[in-house]
Amino acid sequence: MQLDELDDLYREVILDHYRRSRNPQHLADAEVQADGNNPFCGDEVALQVKLNGRGVIQAMGRQGKGCAISQASASMLTEVLQGKTLQEAERLGRAFRRMMQGEPLQAQEREALGPLEALEGVRKFPIRIKCALLAWSILEEGVESYRRRQG
Ligand code: ZN
């Protein structure tokens, strides 16, 4: 798949997040730390989530390398999850997954996804869906592991 097969507007949003990744700083003291890769494409993503005392995401960090889709999706994730609880983050992750699988979304879910809607066109290229979902899968694993540690 080439990015120029996507609509211009969506391509611009994706490239903007790819070239100027949001929240690239590593948060060493974050409660949630997770990383993983997508062997089909060589993508790598590491995520950190810093919570405040009430379980709300107050900062995120992300690092990684790989294709524009995987890195833009991770960058967008760190932007839209600021100020959300982990439960809200998981709900948004499920909505994003449904969008990538071509299922209908409610208007408020689309609104909450913000820039992530730009990745919807990627679902025409099934092999790239894994790229778009990589950061979300990593986040889910990290949250599960955090909850196990909390007991
Ligand atoms: Zn990829």
PDB file of N, CA and C in Angstrom, residues 9-44:
ATOM      1  N   LEU A   9      -6.698  14.575   2.459  1.00  0.00           N
ATOM      2  CA  LEU A   9      -6.855  15.116   3.803  1.00  0.00           C
ATOM      3  C   LEU A   9      -6.330  14.111   4.831  1.00  0.00           C
ATOM      4  N   TYR A  10      -6.722  12.870   4.671  1.00  0.00           N
ATOM      5  CA  TYR A  10      -6.298  11.831   5.614  1.00  0.00           C
ATOM      6  C   TYR A  10      -4.793  11.634   5.548  1.00  0.00           C
ATOM      7  N   ARG A  11      -4.268  11.659   4.335  1.00  0.00           N
ATOM      8  CA  ARG A  11      -2.823  11.464   4.185  1.00  0.00           C
ATOM      9  C   ARG A  11      -2.060  12.571   4.918  1.00  0.00           C
ATOM     10  N   GLU A  12      -2.562  13.791   4.797  1.00  0.00           N
ATOM     11  CA  GLU A  12      -1.902  14.920   5.468  1.00  0.00           C
ATOM     12  C   GLU A  12      -1.883  14.734   6.985  1.00  0.00           C
ATOM     13  N   VAL A  13      -3.022  14.300   7.533  1.00  0.00           N
ATOM     14  CA  VAL A  13      -3.110  14.106   8.992  1.00  0.00           C
ATOM     15  C   VAL A  13      -2.131  13.019   9.432  1.00  0.00           C
ATOM     16  N   ILE A  14      -2.082  11.933   8.669  1.00  0.00           N
ATOM     17  CA  ILE A  14      -1.187  10.815   9.020  1.00  0.00           C
ATOM     18  C   ILE A  14       0.274  11.253   8.932  1.00  0.00           C
ATOM     19  N   LEU A  15       0.617  11.927   7.847  1.00  0.00           N
ATOM     20  CA  LEU A  15       2.014  12.346   7.671  1.00  0.00           C
ATOM     21  C   LEU A  15       2.429  13.371   8.714  1.00  0.00           C
ATOM     22  N   ASP A  16       1.487  14.220   9.116  1.00  0.00           N
ATOM     23  CA  ASP A  16       1.801  15.218  10.138  1.00  0.00           C
ATOM     24  C   ASP A  16       2.173  14.521  11.453  1.00  0.00           C
ATOM     25  N   HIS A  17       1.409  13.498  11.825  1.00  0.00           N
ATOM     26  CA  HIS A  17       1.726  12.772  13.068  1.00  0.00           C
ATOM     27  C   HIS A  17       2.995  11.923  12.923  1.00  0.00           C
ATOM     28  N   TYR A  18       3.242  11.466  11.712  1.00  0.00           N
ATOM     29  CA  TYR A  18       4.440  10.650  11.473  1.00  0.00           C
ATOM     30  C   TYR A  18       5.702  11.523  11.550  1.00  0.00           C
ATOM     31  N   ARG A  19       5.634  12.692  10.931  1.00  0.00           N
ATOM     32  CA  ARG A  19       6.828  13.559  10.865  1.00  0.00           C
ATOM     33  C   ARG A  19       7.053  14.333  12.145  1.00  0.00           C
ATOM     34  N   ARG A  20       5.938  14.720  12.799  1.00  0.00           N
ATOM     35  CA  ARG A  20       6.061  15.486  14.047  1.00  0.00           C
ATOM     36  C   ARG A  20       5.346  14.716  15.141  1.00  0.00           C
ATOM     37  N   SER A  21       5.930  13.598  15.516  1.00  0.00           N
ATOM     38  CA  SER A  21       5.307  12.708  16.488  1.00  0.00           C
ATOM     39  C   SER A  21       5.025  13.439  17.797  1.00  0.00           C
ATOM     40  N   ARG A  22       3.814  13.264  18.323  1.00  0.00           N
ATOM     41  CA  ARG A  22       3.454  13.884  19.590  1.00  0.00           C
ATOM     42  C   ARG A  22       4.014  13.050  20.750  1.00  0.00           C
ATOM     43  N   ASN A  23       4.365  13.711  21.814  1.00  0.00           N
ATOM     44  CA  ASN A  23       4.770  13.055  23.066  1.00  0.00           C
ATOM     45  C   ASN A  23       5.903  12.031  22.922  1.00  0.00           C
ATOM     46  N   PRO A  24       7.008  12.411  22.302  1.00  0.00           N
ATOM     47  CA  PRO A  24       8.096  11.447  22.097  1.00  0.00           C
ATOM     48  C   PRO A  24       8.947  11.179  23.339  1.00  0.00           C
ATOM     49  N   GLN A  25       8.771  11.972  24.390  1.00  0.00           N
ATOM     50  CA  GLN A  25       9.629  11.815  25.570  1.00  0.00           C
ATOM     51  C   GLN A  25       9.327  10.511  26.312  1.00  0.00           C
ATOM     52  N   HIS A  26      10.377   9.838  26.786  1.00  0.00           N
ATOM     53  CA  HIS A  26      10.196   8.609  27.557  1.00  0.00           C
ATOM     54  C   HIS A  26       9.888   8.966  29.004  1.00  0.00           C
ATOM     55  N   LEU A  27       8.808   8.404  29.557  1.00  0.00           N
ATOM     56  CA  LEU A  27       8.404   8.697  30.934  1.00  0.00           C
ATOM     57  C   LEU A  27       8.829   7.544  31.828  1.00  0.00           C
ATOM     58  N   ALA A  28       9.977   7.716  32.475  1.00  0.00           N
ATOM     59  CA  ALA A  28      10.558   6.621  33.252  1.00  0.00           C
ATOM     60  C   ALA A  28       9.704   6.268  34.469  1.00  0.00           C
ATOM     61  N   ASP A  29       8.953   7.228  34.992  1.00  0.00           N
ATOM     62  CA  ASP A  29       8.181   6.967  36.223  1.00  0.00           C
ATOM     63  C   ASP A  29       6.712   6.641  35.932  1.00  0.00           C
ATOM     64  N   ALA A  30       6.417   6.240  34.697  1.00  0.00           N
ATOM     65  CA  ALA A  30       5.024   5.969  34.336  1.00  0.00           C
ATOM     66  C   ALA A  30       4.526   4.667  34.948  1.00  0.00           C
ATOM     67  N   GLU A  31       3.244   4.642  35.304  1.00  0.00           N
ATOM     68  CA  GLU A  31       2.628   3.446  35.887  1.00  0.00           C
ATOM     69  C   GLU A  31       2.514   2.322  34.855  1.00  0.00           C
ATOM     70  N   VAL A  32       2.144   2.689  33.636  1.00  0.00           N
ATOM     71  CA  VAL A  32       1.999   1.692  32.571  1.00  0.00           C
ATOM     72  C   VAL A  32       3.169   1.840  31.604  1.00  0.00           C
ATOM     73  N   GLN A  33       3.890   0.728  31.401  1.00  0.00           N
ATOM     74  CA  GLN A  33       5.029   0.713  30.477  1.00  0.00           C
ATOM     75  C   GLN A  33       4.832  -0.509  29.602  1.00  0.00           C
ATOM     76  N   ALA A  34       4.862  -0.342  28.312  1.00  0.00           N
ATOM     77  CA  ALA A  34       4.661  -1.498  27.443  1.00  0.00           C
ATOM     78  C   ALA A  34       5.334  -1.255  26.101  1.00  0.00           C
ATOM     79  N   ASP A  35       5.763  -2.327  25.486  1.00  0.00           N
ATOM     80  CA  ASP A  35       6.277  -2.202  24.137  1.00  0.00           C
ATOM     81  C   ASP A  35       6.013  -3.489  23.366  1.00  0.00           C
ATOM     82  N   GLY A  36       6.099  -3.387  22.052  1.00  0.00           N
ATOM     83  CA  GLY A  36       5.840  -4.546  21.214  1.00  0.00           C
ATOM     84  C   GLY A  36       6.150  -4.229  19.772  1.00  0.00           C
ATOM     85  N   ASN A  37       5.985  -5.236  18.934  1.00  0.00           N
ATOM     86  CA  ASN A  37       6.299  -5.030  17.515  1.00  0.00           C
ATOM     87  C   ASN A  37       5.335  -5.795  16.627  1.00  0.00           C
ATOM     88  N   ASN A  38       5.361  -5.410  15.369  1.00  0.00           N
ATOM     89  CA  ASN A  38       4.543  -6.033  14.341  1.00  0.00           C
ATOM     90  C   ASN A  38       5.501  -6.657  13.333  1.00  0.00           C
ATOM     91  N   PRO A  39       5.757  -7.969  13.458  1.00  0.00           N
ATOM     92  CA  PRO A  39       6.787  -8.589  12.620  1.00  0.00           C
ATOM     93  C   PRO A  39       6.465  -8.554  11.125  1.00  0.00           C
ATOM     94  N   PHE A  40       5.194  -8.378  10.775  1.00  0.00           N
ATOM     95  CA  PHE A  40       4.833  -8.354   9.358  1.00  0.00           C
ATOM     96  C   PHE A  40       5.413  -7.151   8.645  1.00  0.00           C
ATOM     97  N   CYS A  41       5.663  -6.093   9.433  1.00  0.00           N
ATOM     98  CA  CYS A  41       6.041  -4.818   8.811  1.00  0.00           C
ATOM     99  C   CYS A  41       7.320  -4.263   9.441  1.00  0.00           C
ATOM    100  N   GLY A  42       7.768  -4.858  10.564  1.00  0.00           N
ATOM    101  CA  GLY A  42       8.951  -4.347  11.228  1.00  0.00           C
ATOM    102  C   GLY A  42       8.694  -3.150  12.114  1.00  0.00           C
ATOM    103  N   ASP A  43       7.424  -2.913  12.446  1.00  0.00           N
ATOM    104  CA  ASP A  43       7.084  -1.765  13.299  1.00  0.00           C
ATOM    105  C   ASP A  43       7.400  -2.057  14.759  1.00  0.00           C
ATOM    106  N   GLU A  44       7.869  -1.043  15.458  1.00  0.00           N
ATOM    107  CA  GLU A  44       8.108  -1.148  16.907  1.00  0.00           C
ATOM    108  C   GLU A  44       7.514   0.069  17.589  1.00  0.00           C
TER     109      GLU A  44
END
